[in-house]
């Protein structure tokens, strides 16, 4: 059963440190999404890519967050410098985009990030 | 006001009960609709798509009312394993893949 793979599963670090989260989308999927989930805000879209090109990162704080897809099998989300308010669960999801059809996304297990 | 709104619950129901959740969306141009399920400390998983004519999958029935801009999910004969958070999800238009999530409705089924 194909799955989206995220690493690390858990990360605890001190404020000011760089954090890098990685995602391997399902083979053959052409869209990749980064979400952040907190109790207060629920699931928020940070960025998404189609065919490795960034399409929308309007939900991402630009001063400290960056998202890239160096190749079709790897997406990264970086935070530098990290702050306590970045503590959340970060999910990566992938899907197959085609117009006018349902586009269910498959989520990874998430990275639980705690910034002290 | 959030684009997709749900009653956070929790809904506490006994096994065997029928329970219904509603969700409203504010963007009238929204095109695609889904229900996702999220278990505690797990990732969201697609439960079912929601079609204009309504659709059923076993004990689950989804309905869409475009005029009133709301989506519903009905669960019949609730099982303990149905306990989870149910997320209402909307895609705004055909030329985007962005999912807009509601904050979820928590369901707890008790014996």
GROMACS .gro file of C-alpha atoms in nm:
model
  227
    1UNK     CA    1   0.000   0.000   0.000
    2UNK     CA    2   0.168   0.321  -0.118
    3UNK     CA    3   0.216   0.587   0.146
    4UNK     CA    4   0.350   0.937   0.186
    5UNK     CA    5   0.662   0.921   0.401
    6UNK     CA    6   0.760   1.206   0.632
    7UNK     CA    7   1.073   1.248   0.840
    8UNK     CA    8   1.137   1.307   1.120
    9UNK     CA    9   0.823   1.190   1.303
   10UNK     CA   10   0.910   1.404   1.605
   11UNK     CA   11   1.141   1.701   1.650
   12UNK     CA   12   1.220   1.896   1.964
   13UNK     CA   13   1.462   2.184   1.936
   14UNK     CA   14   1.542   2.521   2.082
   15UNK     CA   15   1.420   2.851   1.954
   16UNK     CA   16   1.643   2.996   1.685
   17UNK     CA   17   1.751   2.661   1.543
   18UNK     CA   18   1.692   2.558   1.183
   19UNK     CA   19   1.436   2.285   1.129
   20UNK     CA   20   1.410   2.079   0.810
   21UNK     CA   21   1.120   1.845   0.745
   22UNK     CA   22   1.120   1.601   0.454
   23UNK     CA   23   0.849   1.432   0.255
   24UNK     CA   24   0.852   1.156  -0.003
   25UNK     CA   25   0.527   1.169  -0.202
   26UNK     CA   26   0.357   0.864  -0.343
   27UNK     CA   27   0.526   0.755  -0.666
   28UNK     CA   28   0.338   0.896  -0.964
   29UNK     CA   29   0.163   1.174  -0.773
   30UNK     CA   30   0.220   1.518  -0.924
   31UNK     CA   31   0.097   1.745  -0.644
   32UNK     CA   32   0.252   1.791  -0.302
   33UNK     CA   33   0.110   1.991  -0.016
   34UNK     CA   34   0.242   2.111   0.318
   35UNK     CA   35  -0.008   2.168   0.600
   36UNK     CA   36   0.025   2.280   0.959
   37UNK     CA   37  -0.222   2.169   1.225
   38UNK     CA   38  -0.274   2.330   1.563
   39UNK     CA   39  -0.555   2.302   1.812
   40UNK     CA   40  -0.653   2.664   1.761
   41UNK     CA   41  -0.633   2.696   1.383
   42UNK     CA   42  -0.695   2.344   1.261
   43UNK     CA   43  -0.536   2.242   0.930
   44UNK     CA   44  -0.383   2.526   0.735
   45UNK     CA   45  -0.226   2.499   0.391
   46UNK     CA   46   0.127   2.639   0.387
   47UNK     CA   47   0.240   2.562   0.033
   48UNK     CA   48   0.176   2.341  -0.261
   49UNK     CA   49   0.353   2.219  -0.571
   50UNK     CA   50   0.236   2.076  -0.898
   51UNK     CA   51   0.490   1.895  -1.115
   52UNK     CA   52   0.756   2.029  -0.873
   53UNK     CA   53   0.665   2.392  -0.946
   54UNK     CA   54   0.546   2.600  -0.649
   55UNK     CA   55   0.188   2.712  -0.715
   56UNK     CA   56   0.082   2.871  -0.393
   57UNK     CA   57   0.271   2.955  -0.078
   58UNK     CA   58   0.045   3.236   0.040
   59UNK     CA   59  -0.020   3.055   0.367
   60UNK     CA   60   0.345   3.044   0.459
   61UNK     CA   61   0.532   3.308   0.663
   62UNK     CA   62   0.791   3.408   0.404
   63UNK     CA   63   1.047   3.553   0.640
   64UNK     CA   64   1.129   3.224   0.807
   65UNK     CA   65   0.967   2.942   0.611
   66UNK     CA   66   1.075   2.798   0.278
   67UNK     CA   67   0.947   2.503   0.076
   68UNK     CA   68   1.122   2.329  -0.211
   69UNK     CA   69   1.101   2.021  -0.430
   70UNK     CA   70   1.454   1.940  -0.543
   71UNK     CA   71   1.322   1.636  -0.730
   72UNK     CA   72   0.998   1.445  -0.780
   73UNK     CA   73   1.066   1.216  -0.485
   74UNK     CA   74   1.151   1.478  -0.223
   75UNK     CA   75   0.982   1.785  -0.081
   76UNK     CA   76   1.131   1.989   0.202
   77UNK     CA   77   0.996   2.247   0.444
   78UNK     CA   78   1.248   2.457   0.634
   79UNK     CA   79   1.204   2.695   0.922
   80UNK     CA   80   1.490   2.931   1.003
   81UNK     CA   81   1.502   3.064   1.266
   82UNK     CA   82   1.238   2.862   1.449
   83UNK     CA   83   1.011   3.016   1.714
   84UNK     CA   84   0.793   2.863   1.987
   85UNK     CA   85   0.477   2.960   1.793
   86UNK     CA   86   0.590   2.724   1.514
   87UNK     CA   87   0.517   2.427   1.741
   88UNK     CA   88   0.256   2.219   1.559
   89UNK     CA   89   0.207   1.904   1.356
   90UNK     CA   90   0.324   1.947   0.998
   91UNK     CA   91   0.164   1.721   0.741
   92UNK     CA   92   0.273   1.652   0.388
   93UNK     CA   93   0.016   1.522   0.140
   94UNK     CA   94   0.036   1.417  -0.223
   95UNK     CA   95  -0.219   1.368  -0.494
   96UNK     CA   96  -0.280   1.331  -0.864
   97UNK     CA   97  -0.421   1.649  -1.014
   98UNK     CA   98  -0.654   1.650  -1.311
   99UNK     CA   99  -0.928   1.898  -1.391
  100UNK     CA  100  -1.286   1.850  -1.304
  101UNK     CA  101  -1.232   1.531  -1.102
  102UNK     CA  102  -1.219   1.450  -0.738
  103UNK     CA  103  -0.868   1.495  -0.612
  104UNK     CA  104  -0.829   1.311  -0.284
  105UNK     CA  105  -0.500   1.376  -0.117
  106UNK     CA  106  -0.305   1.118   0.078
  107UNK     CA  107  -0.141   1.239   0.395
  108UNK     CA  108   0.181   1.135   0.562
  109UNK     CA  109   0.200   1.059   0.934
  110UNK     CA  110   0.313   1.412   1.012
  111UNK     CA  111   0.608   1.567   1.193
  112UNK     CA  112   0.536   1.673   1.550
  113UNK     CA  113   0.747   1.981   1.607
  114UNK     CA  114   0.812   2.139   1.945
  115UNK     CA  115   1.016   2.456   1.970
  116UNK     CA  116   1.132   2.532   2.324
  117UNK     CA  117  -1.527   3.409   0.968
  118UNK     CA  118  -1.369   3.085   0.844
  119UNK     CA  119  -1.440   2.976   0.488
  120UNK     CA  120  -1.553   2.631   0.608
  121UNK     CA  121  -1.732   2.611   0.941
  122UNK     CA  122  -1.820   2.313   1.153
  123UNK     CA  123  -1.961   2.260   1.501
  124UNK     CA  124  -1.657   2.135   1.696
  125UNK     CA  125  -1.869   1.908   1.917
  126UNK     CA  126  -1.798   1.676   2.083
  127UNK     CA  127  -2.094   1.464   1.986
  128UNK     CA  128  -2.126   1.184   2.241
  129UNK     CA  129  -2.356   0.907   2.116
  130UNK     CA  130  -2.424   0.545   2.217
  131UNK     CA  131  -2.340   0.256   1.990
  132UNK     CA  132  -2.611   0.200   1.733
  133UNK     CA  133  -2.722   0.562   1.725
  134UNK     CA  134  -2.759   0.774   1.415
  135UNK     CA  135  -2.563   1.099   1.416
  136UNK     CA  136  -2.546   1.383   1.166
  137UNK     CA  137  -2.289   1.657   1.116
  138UNK     CA  138  -2.333   1.972   0.915
  139UNK     CA  139  -2.078   2.200   0.760
  140UNK     CA  140  -2.124   2.536   0.589
  141UNK     CA  141  -1.899   2.701   0.332
  142UNK     CA  142  -1.888   3.066   0.238
  143UNK     CA  143  -1.749   3.059  -0.116
  144UNK     CA  144  -2.043   2.999  -0.351
  145UNK     CA  145  -1.804   2.909  -0.634
  146UNK     CA  146  -1.674   2.604  -0.446
  147UNK     CA  147  -1.674   2.300  -0.670
  148UNK     CA  148  -1.568   1.985  -0.489
  149UNK     CA  149  -1.651   1.861  -0.144
  150UNK     CA  150  -1.521   1.585   0.080
  151UNK     CA  151  -1.537   1.440   0.426
  152UNK     CA  152  -1.209   1.336   0.585
  153UNK     CA  153  -1.169   1.143   0.907
  154UNK     CA  154  -0.886   1.205   1.153
  155UNK     CA  155  -0.812   0.977   1.445
  156UNK     CA  156  -0.633   1.112   1.752
  157UNK     CA  157  -0.267   1.185   1.673
  158UNK     CA  158  -0.302   1.045   1.322
  159UNK     CA  159  -0.318   1.190   0.973
  160UNK     CA  160  -0.644   1.287   0.798
  161UNK     CA  161  -0.782   1.018   0.567
  162UNK     CA  162  -1.042   1.059   0.295
  163UNK     CA  163  -1.376   0.918   0.408
  164UNK     CA  164  -1.587   1.004   0.106
  165UNK     CA  165  -1.646   1.257  -0.166
  166UNK     CA  166  -1.975   1.448  -0.165
  167UNK     CA  167  -2.176   1.465  -0.486
  168UNK     CA  168  -2.460   1.699  -0.575
  169UNK     CA  169  -2.710   1.414  -0.591
  170UNK     CA  170  -2.602   1.280  -0.252
  171UNK     CA  171  -2.413   0.956  -0.207
  172UNK     CA  172  -2.393   0.665   0.029
  173UNK     CA  173  -2.113   0.436   0.135
  174UNK     CA  174  -2.231   0.167   0.370
  175UNK     CA  175  -2.346   0.333   0.692
  176UNK     CA  176  -2.232   0.677   0.573
  177UNK     CA  177  -2.445   0.918   0.368
  178UNK     CA  178  -2.323   1.254   0.240
  179UNK     CA  179  -2.545   1.532   0.109
  180UNK     CA  180  -2.473   1.864  -0.058
  181UNK     CA  181  -2.706   2.163  -0.063
  182UNK     CA  182  -2.556   2.421  -0.299
  183UNK     CA  183  -2.836   2.672  -0.252
  184UNK     CA  184  -2.779   2.688   0.122
  185UNK     CA  185  -2.407   2.613   0.095
  186UNK     CA  186  -2.395   2.329   0.338
  187UNK     CA  187  -2.275   1.972   0.341
  188UNK     CA  188  -2.390   1.699   0.574
  189UNK     CA  189  -2.265   1.361   0.687
  190UNK     CA  190  -2.499   1.102   0.837
  191UNK     CA  191  -2.365   0.799   1.020
  192UNK     CA  192  -2.610   0.519   1.090
  193UNK     CA  193  -2.567   0.239   1.343
  194UNK     CA  194  -2.263   0.405   1.503
  195UNK     CA  195  -1.972   0.182   1.602
  196UNK     CA  196  -1.710   0.243   1.868
  197UNK     CA  197  -1.456   0.259   1.585
  198UNK     CA  198  -1.635   0.560   1.437
  199UNK     CA  199  -1.497   0.772   1.721
  200UNK     CA  200  -1.279   1.033   1.549
  201UNK     CA  201  -1.279   1.390   1.424
  202UNK     CA  202  -1.465   1.444   1.096
  203UNK     CA  203  -1.327   1.718   0.873
  204UNK     CA  204  -1.536   1.894   0.612
  205UNK     CA  205  -1.325   1.987   0.309
  206UNK     CA  206  -1.389   2.210   0.009
  207UNK     CA  207  -1.202   2.279  -0.314
  208UNK     CA  208  -1.276   2.629  -0.438
  209UNK     CA  209  -1.259   2.581  -0.812
  210UNK     CA  210  -1.160   2.341  -1.087
  211UNK     CA  211  -0.830   2.512  -1.157
  212UNK     CA  212  -0.687   2.456  -0.812
  213UNK     CA  213  -0.608   2.157  -0.598
  214UNK     CA  214  -0.619   2.349  -0.270
  215UNK     CA  215  -0.823   2.182  -0.001
  216UNK     CA  216  -0.985   2.414   0.250
  217UNK     CA  217  -1.045   2.230   0.577
  218UNK     CA  218  -1.298   2.295   0.846
  219UNK     CA  219  -1.170   2.264   1.202
  220UNK     CA  220  -1.352   1.936   1.244
  221UNK     CA  221  -1.633   1.783   1.449
  222UNK     CA  222  -1.535   1.537   1.719
  223UNK     CA  223  -1.745   1.223   1.758
  224UNK     CA  224  -1.725   0.994   2.059
  225UNK     CA  225  -1.925   0.672   2.046
  226UNK     CA  226  -1.971   0.501   2.383
  227UNK     CA  227  -2.077   0.142   2.464
   0.00000   0.00000   0.00000
